[in-house]
Amino acid sequence: MRSVKKSYQRIPDSLRSTGCHQSLVNVCNGGTPDKDSISSDFYRSADVINKLSRIYLNKCAYCETVDPDFEVEHYRPKKQVAVVDRNEQEHLGYYWLSYEWSNLIPACHDCNKTGVKGNRFPIRGNRVNSPSLNNGVVDHNANHFLSAQLWDEIPLLIHPEEPSFDPNYYFKFNNKGEMVARPRPGTLNFQRANTTIEIVALNREKLKIIQRKKAIQDIAYQLKGILLEFVHSFESDHDRAYKRLKKQYFNILNQIKKKASPSNEFSFFWDYLLKHMDVVFQVAMKPKYRKVFIVLTNEFKRL
């Protein structure tokens, strides 16, 4: 998951069209929602998909899997909200946000399917049950996910377009490839980080084991190799051994740096590794060998 900037002034034409406006009127139906009138012709139109693809670099908004055929996900579910608390009343869904540009983000099927994100949208505040009206017409300003009315719900699922969102503040990874909440336990931000990880299954096997843990193990294997070579040649020629170790290690770091580019798959994970190579050191070597790599890592960061 990474921070994304979207222009809310440059809304796709399909979402600004007369047909879309009339469809929303039909959906709201004078206070008696007609959710069957919601049309994917508007929120899945070519210009919406093309813009989301450019903004999110063809990646899922949640897990960063590259997916050219992503699903157009409604951050707040449009037709129904899954009830997870027995004390919570059934919610008809945020039908009035069906065509709201800030409510549309790209998601891969694994993140968006039923049983994962699906219709789940937990909050800590009070649920908004109906649209704000202005002279009997839906107030589009109140539909933005950062509007006071919607933000006061205190959503527990993080939206990647939140202005202050920094994944490095909310998440970290351990040496098993597991994504973990980073804020102090018991805080709202800790709850939001934990809920986001759980809701879109950011620790599912495909991500945690097949992608992240394997990546850490692969890098650890490379480090073990160059460390072994360094130890064997150190006694005969200190300077030459150190220079070779530095060159080989910097090559590894440059490979990680390339993968950390925002356009690449799982860029936040790679960026985190680059900033926290100790995650790999824990797997690759004994503590007594880590100091030389820590020194070289800091030198690389200053380049």
PDB file of N, CA and C in Angstrom, residues 141-223:
ATOM      1  N   ASN A 141     -20.589  17.948  -2.593  1.00  0.00           N
ATOM      2  CA  ASN A 141     -19.465  18.334  -1.734  1.00  0.00           C
ATOM      3  C   ASN A 141     -19.393  17.454  -0.490  1.00  0.00           C
ATOM      4  N   ALA A 142     -20.546  17.012  -0.029  1.00  0.00           N
ATOM      5  CA  ALA A 142     -20.598  16.144   1.153  1.00  0.00           C
ATOM      6  C   ALA A 142     -20.288  14.692   0.816  1.00  0.00           C
ATOM      7  N   ASN A 143     -20.164  14.393  -0.481  1.00  0.00           N
ATOM      8  CA  ASN A 143     -19.897  13.020  -0.910  1.00  0.00           C
ATOM      9  C   ASN A 143     -18.413  12.673  -0.908  1.00  0.00           C
ATOM     10  N   HIS A 144     -17.571  13.687  -0.875  1.00  0.00           N
ATOM     11  CA  HIS A 144     -16.134  13.445  -0.877  1.00  0.00           C
ATOM     12  C   HIS A 144     -15.738  12.711   0.400  1.00  0.00           C
ATOM     13  N   PHE A 145     -14.825  11.759   0.287  1.00  0.00           N
ATOM     14  CA  PHE A 145     -14.506  10.927   1.450  1.00  0.00           C
ATOM     15  C   PHE A 145     -13.873  11.713   2.600  1.00  0.00           C
ATOM     16  N   LEU A 146     -13.382  12.920   2.308  1.00  0.00           N
ATOM     17  CA  LEU A 146     -12.808  13.763   3.352  1.00  0.00           C
ATOM     18  C   LEU A 146     -13.790  14.806   3.886  1.00  0.00           C
ATOM     19  N   SER A 147     -15.029  14.790   3.393  1.00  0.00           N
ATOM     20  CA  SER A 147     -16.028  15.734   3.906  1.00  0.00           C
ATOM     21  C   SER A 147     -16.245  15.467   5.392  1.00  0.00           C
ATOM     22  N   ALA A 148     -16.641  16.491   6.107  1.00  0.00           N
ATOM     23  CA  ALA A 148     -16.807  16.369   7.556  1.00  0.00           C
ATOM     24  C   ALA A 148     -17.770  15.243   7.916  1.00  0.00           C
ATOM     25  N   GLN A 149     -18.861  15.139   7.160  1.00  0.00           N
ATOM     26  CA  GLN A 149     -19.877  14.135   7.464  1.00  0.00           C
ATOM     27  C   GLN A 149     -19.314  12.720   7.377  1.00  0.00           C
ATOM     28  N   LEU A 150     -18.570  12.423   6.309  1.00  0.00           N
ATOM     29  CA  LEU A 150     -18.046  11.075   6.118  1.00  0.00           C
ATOM     30  C   LEU A 150     -16.797  10.817   6.954  1.00  0.00           C
ATOM     31  N   TRP A 151     -15.951  11.820   7.102  1.00  0.00           N
ATOM     32  CA  TRP A 151     -14.734  11.639   7.895  1.00  0.00           C
ATOM     33  C   TRP A 151     -15.055  11.410   9.369  1.00  0.00           C
ATOM     34  N   ASP A 152     -16.176  11.993   9.820  1.00  0.00           N
ATOM     35  CA  ASP A 152     -16.587  11.815  11.221  1.00  0.00           C
ATOM     36  C   ASP A 152     -17.030  10.384  11.522  1.00  0.00           C
ATOM     37  N   GLU A 153     -17.221   9.568  10.493  1.00  0.00           N
ATOM     38  CA  GLU A 153     -17.487   8.151  10.736  1.00  0.00           C
ATOM     39  C   GLU A 153     -16.270   7.461  11.365  1.00  0.00           C
ATOM     40  N   ILE A 154     -15.112   8.062  11.148  1.00  0.00           N
ATOM     41  CA  ILE A 154     -13.817   7.492  11.579  1.00  0.00           C
ATOM     42  C   ILE A 154     -13.627   6.109  10.949  1.00  0.00           C
ATOM     43  N   PRO A 155     -13.418   6.075   9.647  1.00  0.00           N
ATOM     44  CA  PRO A 155     -13.227   4.791   8.961  1.00  0.00           C
ATOM     45  C   PRO A 155     -11.983   4.076   9.478  1.00  0.00           C
ATOM     46  N   LEU A 156     -12.088   2.776   9.648  1.00  0.00           N
ATOM     47  CA  LEU A 156     -10.954   1.984  10.122  1.00  0.00           C
ATOM     48  C   LEU A 156     -10.164   1.366   8.973  1.00  0.00           C
ATOM     49  N   LEU A 157     -10.712   1.448   7.767  1.00  0.00           N
ATOM     50  CA  LEU A 157      -9.977   1.037   6.573  1.00  0.00           C
ATOM     51  C   LEU A 157      -9.279   2.270   6.004  1.00  0.00           C
ATOM     52  N   ILE A 158      -7.975   2.213   5.902  1.00  0.00           N
ATOM     53  CA  ILE A 158      -7.206   3.355   5.405  1.00  0.00           C
ATOM     54  C   ILE A 158      -7.433   3.539   3.909  1.00  0.00           C
ATOM     55  N   HIS A 159      -7.665   4.777   3.516  1.00  0.00           N
ATOM     56  CA  HIS A 159      -7.811   5.141   2.105  1.00  0.00           C
ATOM     57  C   HIS A 159      -6.446   5.647   1.627  1.00  0.00           C
ATOM     58  N   PRO A 160      -5.897   5.074   0.566  1.00  0.00           N
ATOM     59  CA  PRO A 160      -4.556   5.485   0.118  1.00  0.00           C
ATOM     60  C   PRO A 160      -4.463   6.928  -0.341  1.00  0.00           C
ATOM     61  N   GLU A 161      -5.630   7.594  -0.524  1.00  0.00           N
ATOM     62  CA  GLU A 161      -5.607   8.988  -0.958  1.00  0.00           C
ATOM     63  C   GLU A 161      -5.714   9.979   0.207  1.00  0.00           C
ATOM     64  N   GLU A 162      -5.697   9.490   1.424  1.00  0.00           N
ATOM     65  CA  GLU A 162      -5.721  10.389   2.581  1.00  0.00           C
ATOM     66  C   GLU A 162      -4.503  11.308   2.518  1.00  0.00           C
ATOM     67  N   PRO A 163      -4.692  12.614   2.653  1.00  0.00           N
ATOM     68  CA  PRO A 163      -3.580  13.563   2.471  1.00  0.00           C
ATOM     69  C   PRO A 163      -2.372  13.289   3.354  1.00  0.00           C
ATOM     70  N   SER A 164      -2.590  12.815   4.570  1.00  0.00           N
ATOM     71  CA  SER A 164      -1.477  12.606   5.497  1.00  0.00           C
ATOM     72  C   SER A 164      -0.990  11.158   5.536  1.00  0.00           C
ATOM     73  N   PHE A 165      -1.512  10.331   4.650  1.00  0.00           N
ATOM     74  CA  PHE A 165      -1.169   8.913   4.709  1.00  0.00           C
ATOM     75  C   PHE A 165       0.286   8.661   4.330  1.00  0.00           C
ATOM     76  N   ASP A 166       1.002   7.997   5.231  1.00  0.00           N
ATOM     77  CA  ASP A 166       2.377   7.563   4.997  1.00  0.00           C
ATOM     78  C   ASP A 166       2.457   6.106   5.434  1.00  0.00           C
ATOM     79  N   PRO A 167       2.616   5.184   4.501  1.00  0.00           N
ATOM     80  CA  PRO A 167       2.635   3.770   4.879  1.00  0.00           C
ATOM     81  C   PRO A 167       3.731   3.432   5.883  1.00  0.00           C
ATOM     82  N   ASN A 168       4.827   4.194   5.864  1.00  0.00           N
ATOM     83  CA  ASN A 168       5.913   3.938   6.798  1.00  0.00           C
ATOM     84  C   ASN A 168       5.504   4.218   8.240  1.00  0.00           C
ATOM     85  N   TYR A 169       4.505   5.067   8.426  1.00  0.00           N
ATOM     86  CA  TYR A 169       4.008   5.347   9.769  1.00  0.00           C
ATOM     87  C   TYR A 169       3.076   4.230  10.253  1.00  0.00           C
ATOM     88  N   TYR A 170       2.291   3.686   9.353  1.00  0.00           N
ATOM     89  CA  TYR A 170       1.267   2.712   9.737  1.00  0.00           C
ATOM     90  C   TYR A 170       1.752   1.262   9.735  1.00  0.00           C
ATOM     91  N   PHE A 171       2.698   0.923   8.865  1.00  0.00           N
ATOM     92  CA  PHE A 171       3.029  -0.484   8.663  1.00  0.00           C
ATOM     93  C   PHE A 171       4.532  -0.751   8.736  1.00  0.00           C
ATOM     94  N   LYS A 172       4.870  -1.974   9.105  1.00  0.00           N
ATOM     95  CA  LYS A 172       6.234  -2.467   9.029  1.00  0.00           C
ATOM     96  C   LYS A 172       6.184  -3.951   8.679  1.00  0.00           C
ATOM     97  N   PHE A 173       7.344  -4.536   8.398  1.00  0.00           N
ATOM     98  CA  PHE A 173       7.434  -5.951   8.046  1.00  0.00           C
ATOM     99  C   PHE A 173       8.445  -6.630   8.956  1.00  0.00           C
ATOM    100  N   ASN A 174       8.160  -7.871   9.331  1.00  0.00           N
ATOM    101  CA  ASN A 174       9.139  -8.626  10.094  1.00  0.00           C
ATOM    102  C   ASN A 174       9.889  -9.584   9.173  1.00  0.00           C
ATOM    103  N   ASN A 175      10.843 -10.340   9.734  1.00  0.00           N
ATOM    104  CA  ASN A 175      11.685 -11.181   8.881  1.00  0.00           C
ATOM    105  C   ASN A 175      10.979 -12.424   8.351  1.00  0.00           C
ATOM    106  N   LYS A 176       9.716 -12.598   8.732  1.00  0.00           N
ATOM    107  CA  LYS A 176       8.907 -13.693   8.182  1.00  0.00           C
ATOM    108  C   LYS A 176       8.040 -13.220   7.024  1.00  0.00           C
ATOM    109  N   GLY A 177       8.171 -11.932   6.676  1.00  0.00           N
ATOM    110  CA  GLY A 177       7.390 -11.377   5.582  1.00  0.00           C
ATOM    111  C   GLY A 177       6.025 -10.890   6.006  1.00  0.00           C
ATOM    112  N   GLU A 178       5.768 -10.870   7.286  1.00  0.00           N
ATOM    113  CA  GLU A 178       4.455 -10.467   7.794  1.00  0.00           C
ATOM    114  C   GLU A 178       4.367  -8.950   7.918  1.00  0.00           C
ATOM    115  N   MET A 179       3.273  -8.380   7.426  1.00  0.00           N
ATOM    116  CA  MET A 179       3.008  -6.950   7.624  1.00  0.00           C
ATOM    117  C   MET A 179       2.400  -6.758   9.011  1.00  0.00           C
ATOM    118  N   VAL A 180       2.923  -5.784   9.754  1.00  0.00           N
ATOM    119  CA  VAL A 180       2.517  -5.562  11.136  1.00  0.00           C
ATOM    120  C   VAL A 180       2.168  -4.090  11.335  1.00  0.00           C
ATOM    121  N   ALA A 181       1.166  -3.837  12.192  1.00  0.00           N
ATOM    122  CA  ALA A 181       0.804  -2.456  12.523  1.00  0.00           C
ATOM    123  C   ALA A 181       1.947  -1.802  13.286  1.00  0.00           C
ATOM    124  N   ARG A 182       2.281  -0.570  12.912  1.00  0.00           N
ATOM    125  CA  ARG A 182       3.441   0.098  13.500  1.00  0.00           C
ATOM    126  C   ARG A 182       3.112   1.085  14.622  1.00  0.00           C
ATOM    127  N   PRO A 183       1.958   1.771  14.588  1.00  0.00           N
ATOM    128  CA  PRO A 183       1.674   2.745  15.654  1.00  0.00           C
ATOM    129  C   PRO A 183       1.591   2.094  17.031  1.00  0.00           C
ATOM    130  N   ARG A 184       1.582   2.930  18.048  1.00  0.00           N
ATOM    131  CA  ARG A 184       1.542   2.424  19.423  1.00  0.00           C
ATOM    132  C   ARG A 184       0.236   1.686  19.671  1.00  0.00           C
ATOM    133  N   PRO A 185       0.303   0.455  20.226  1.00  0.00           N
ATOM    134  CA  PRO A 185      -0.922  -0.324  20.511  1.00  0.00           C
ATOM    135  C   PRO A 185      -1.889   0.457  21.383  1.00  0.00           C
ATOM    136  N   GLY A 186      -3.173   0.294  21.076  1.00  0.00           N
ATOM    137  CA  GLY A 186      -4.209   0.988  21.830  1.00  0.00           C
ATOM    138  C   GLY A 186      -4.635   2.308  21.235  1.00  0.00           C
ATOM    139  N   THR A 187      -3.884   2.803  20.240  1.00  0.00           N
ATOM    140  CA  THR A 187      -4.232   4.071  19.606  1.00  0.00           C
ATOM    141  C   THR A 187      -5.160   3.835  18.418  1.00  0.00           C
ATOM    142  N   LEU A 188      -5.826   4.897  17.988  1.00  0.00           N
ATOM    143  CA  LEU A 188      -6.705   4.807  16.823  1.00  0.00           C
ATOM    144  C   LEU A 188      -5.913   4.392  15.589  1.00  0.00           C
ATOM    145  N   ASN A 189      -4.730   4.958  15.401  1.00  0.00           N
ATOM    146  CA  ASN A 189      -3.944   4.626  14.215  1.00  0.00           C
ATOM    147  C   ASN A 189      -3.490   3.175  14.216  1.00  0.00           C
ATOM    148  N   PHE A 190      -3.225   2.620  15.388  1.00  0.00           N
ATOM    149  CA  PHE A 190      -2.899   1.196  15.490  1.00  0.00           C
ATOM    150  C   PHE A 190      -4.103   0.362  15.060  1.00  0.00           C
ATOM    151  N   GLN A 191      -5.284   0.763  15.513  1.00  0.00           N
ATOM    152  CA  GLN A 191      -6.510   0.046  15.146  1.00  0.00           C
ATOM    153  C   GLN A 191      -6.751   0.134  13.643  1.00  0.00           C
ATOM    154  N   ARG A 192      -6.529   1.310  13.060  1.00  0.00           N
ATOM    155  CA  ARG A 192      -6.731   1.481  11.617  1.00  0.00           C
ATOM    156  C   ARG A 192      -5.745   0.621  10.822  1.00  0.00           C
ATOM    157  N   ALA A 193      -4.484   0.600  11.259  1.00  0.00           N
ATOM    158  CA  ALA A 193      -3.480  -0.207  10.566  1.00  0.00           C
ATOM    159  C   ALA A 193      -3.826  -1.692  10.655  1.00  0.00           C
ATOM    160  N   ASN A 194      -4.166  -2.152  11.844  1.00  0.00           N
ATOM    161  CA  ASN A 194      -4.509  -3.557  12.040  1.00  0.00           C
ATOM    162  C   ASN A 194      -5.744  -3.951  11.235  1.00  0.00           C
ATOM    163  N   THR A 195      -6.750  -3.075  11.256  1.00  0.00           N
ATOM    164  CA  THR A 195      -7.995  -3.360  10.533  1.00  0.00           C
ATOM    165  C   THR A 195      -7.749  -3.420   9.033  1.00  0.00           C
ATOM    166  N   THR A 196      -6.935  -2.514   8.519  1.00  0.00           N
ATOM    167  CA  THR A 196      -6.629  -2.499   7.089  1.00  0.00           C
ATOM    168  C   THR A 196      -5.920  -3.784   6.683  1.00  0.00           C
ATOM    169  N   ILE A 197      -4.949  -4.214   7.477  1.00  0.00           N
ATOM    170  CA  ILE A 197      -4.235  -5.468   7.201  1.00  0.00           C
ATOM    171  C   ILE A 197      -5.207  -6.638   7.155  1.00  0.00           C
ATOM    172  N   GLU A 198      -6.138  -6.662   8.109  1.00  0.00           N
ATOM    173  CA  GLU A 198      -7.085  -7.774   8.207  1.00  0.00           C
ATOM    174  C   GLU A 198      -8.148  -7.721   7.121  1.00  0.00           C
ATOM    175  N   ILE A 199      -8.708  -6.529   6.875  1.00  0.00           N
ATOM    176  CA  ILE A 199      -9.844  -6.390   5.946  1.00  0.00           C
ATOM    177  C   ILE A 199      -9.481  -6.804   4.521  1.00  0.00           C
ATOM    178  N   VAL A 200      -8.312  -6.411   4.048  1.00  0.00           N
ATOM    179  CA  VAL A 200      -7.932  -6.749   2.667  1.00  0.00           C
ATOM    180  C   VAL A 200      -6.876  -7.856   2.630  1.00  0.00           C
ATOM    181  N   ALA A 201      -6.727  -8.548   3.763  1.00  0.00           N
ATOM    182  CA  ALA A 201      -5.871  -9.740   3.839  1.00  0.00           C
ATOM    183  C   ALA A 201      -4.461  -9.484   3.313  1.00  0.00           C
ATOM    184  N   LEU A 202      -3.803  -8.488   3.865  1.00  0.00           N
ATOM    185  CA  LEU A 202      -2.463  -8.152   3.408  1.00  0.00           C
ATOM    186  C   LEU A 202      -1.403  -9.135   3.889  1.00  0.00           C
ATOM    187  N   ASN A 203      -1.823 -10.106   4.705  1.00  0.00           N
ATOM    188  CA  ASN A 203      -0.914 -11.177   5.104  1.00  0.00           C
ATOM    189  C   ASN A 203      -1.359 -12.534   4.553  1.00  0.00           C
ATOM    190  N   ARG A 204      -2.131 -12.504   3.467  1.00  0.00           N
ATOM    191  CA  ARG A 204      -2.505 -13.774   2.849  1.00  0.00           C
ATOM    192  C   ARG A 204      -1.240 -14.460   2.321  1.00  0.00           C
ATOM    193  N   GLU A 205      -1.321 -15.762   2.172  1.00  0.00           N
ATOM    194  CA  GLU A 205      -0.135 -16.564   1.845  1.00  0.00           C
ATOM    195  C   GLU A 205       0.579 -16.067   0.588  1.00  0.00           C
ATOM    196  N   LYS A 206      -0.189 -15.676  -0.405  1.00  0.00           N
ATOM    197  CA  LYS A 206       0.388 -15.232  -1.676  1.00  0.00           C
ATOM    198  C   LYS A 206       1.304 -14.031  -1.482  1.00  0.00           C
ATOM    199  N   LEU A 207       0.972 -13.175  -0.530  1.00  0.00           N
ATOM    200  CA  LEU A 207       1.773 -11.987  -0.267  1.00  0.00           C
ATOM    201  C   LEU A 207       2.866 -12.257   0.764  1.00  0.00           C
ATOM    202  N   LYS A 208       2.466 -12.840   1.891  1.00  0.00           N
ATOM    203  CA  LYS A 208       3.403 -13.002   3.013  1.00  0.00           C
ATOM    204  C   LYS A 208       4.472 -14.054   2.730  1.00  0.00           C
ATOM    205  N   ILE A 209       4.082 -15.215   2.240  1.00  0.00           N
ATOM    206  CA  ILE A 209       5.020 -16.320   2.068  1.00  0.00           C
ATOM    207  C   ILE A 209       5.652 -16.329   0.681  1.00  0.00           C
ATOM    208  N   ILE A 210       4.800 -16.332  -0.349  1.00  0.00           N
ATOM    209  CA  ILE A 210       5.300 -16.494  -1.711  1.00  0.00           C
ATOM    210  C   ILE A 210       6.064 -15.260  -2.186  1.00  0.00           C
ATOM    211  N   GLN A 211       5.614 -14.061  -1.793  1.00  0.00           N
ATOM    212  CA  GLN A 211       6.289 -12.859  -2.267  1.00  0.00           C
ATOM    213  C   GLN A 211       7.297 -12.327  -1.244  1.00  0.00           C
ATOM    214  N   ARG A 212       6.818 -11.914  -0.059  1.00  0.00           N
ATOM    215  CA  ARG A 212       7.695 -11.182   0.859  1.00  0.00           C
ATOM    216  C   ARG A 212       8.730 -12.068   1.553  1.00  0.00           C
ATOM    217  N   LYS A 213       8.287 -13.190   2.142  1.00  0.00           N
ATOM    218  CA  LYS A 213       9.243 -14.057   2.844  1.00  0.00           C
ATOM    219  C   LYS A 213      10.275 -14.611   1.879  1.00  0.00           C
ATOM    220  N   LYS A 214       9.842 -15.005   0.695  1.00  0.00           N
ATOM    221  CA  LYS A 214      10.774 -15.517  -0.309  1.00  0.00           C
ATOM    222  C   LYS A 214      11.787 -14.446  -0.711  1.00  0.00           C
ATOM    223  N   ALA A 215      11.323 -13.190  -0.870  1.00  0.00           N
ATOM    224  CA  ALA A 215      12.227 -12.102  -1.238  1.00  0.00           C
ATOM    225  C   ALA A 215      13.291 -11.900  -0.159  1.00  0.00           C
ATOM    226  N   ILE A 216      12.865 -11.922   1.095  1.00  0.00           N
ATOM    227  CA  ILE A 216      13.810 -11.753   2.206  1.00  0.00           C
ATOM    228  C   ILE A 216      14.817 -12.898   2.226  1.00  0.00           C
ATOM    229  N   GLN A 217      14.344 -14.108   2.024  1.00  0.00           N
ATOM    230  CA  GLN A 217      15.235 -15.270   2.017  1.00  0.00           C
ATOM    231  C   GLN A 217      16.213 -15.223   0.844  1.00  0.00           C
ATOM    232  N   ASP A 218      15.742 -14.758  -0.318  1.00  0.00           N
ATOM    233  CA  ASP A 218      16.617 -14.662  -1.487  1.00  0.00           C
ATOM    234  C   ASP A 218      17.746 -13.659  -1.246  1.00  0.00           C
ATOM    235  N   ILE A 219      17.399 -12.512  -0.660  1.00  0.00           N
ATOM    236  CA  ILE A 219      18.424 -11.498  -0.368  1.00  0.00           C
ATOM    237  C   ILE A 219      19.370 -12.017   0.713  1.00  0.00           C
ATOM    238  N   ALA A 220      18.818 -12.679   1.716  1.00  0.00           N
ATOM    239  CA  ALA A 220      19.643 -13.244   2.787  1.00  0.00           C
ATOM    240  C   ALA A 220      20.638 -14.253   2.211  1.00  0.00           C
ATOM    241  N   TYR A 221      20.190 -15.044   1.243  1.00  0.00           N
ATOM    242  CA  TYR A 221      21.079 -16.022   0.603  1.00  0.00           C
ATOM    243  C   TYR A 221      22.231 -15.312  -0.112  1.00  0.00           C
ATOM    244  N   GLN A 222      21.926 -14.208  -0.795  1.00  0.00           N
ATOM    245  CA  GLN A 222      22.975 -13.440  -1.465  1.00  0.00           C
ATOM    246  C   GLN A 222      23.962 -12.868  -0.453  1.00  0.00           C
ATOM    247  N   LEU A 223      23.439 -12.356   0.655  1.00  0.00           N
ATOM    248  CA  LEU A 223      24.306 -11.782   1.686  1.00  0.00           C
ATOM    249  C   LEU A 223      25.204 -12.841   2.315  1.00  0.00           C
TER     250      LEU A 223
END
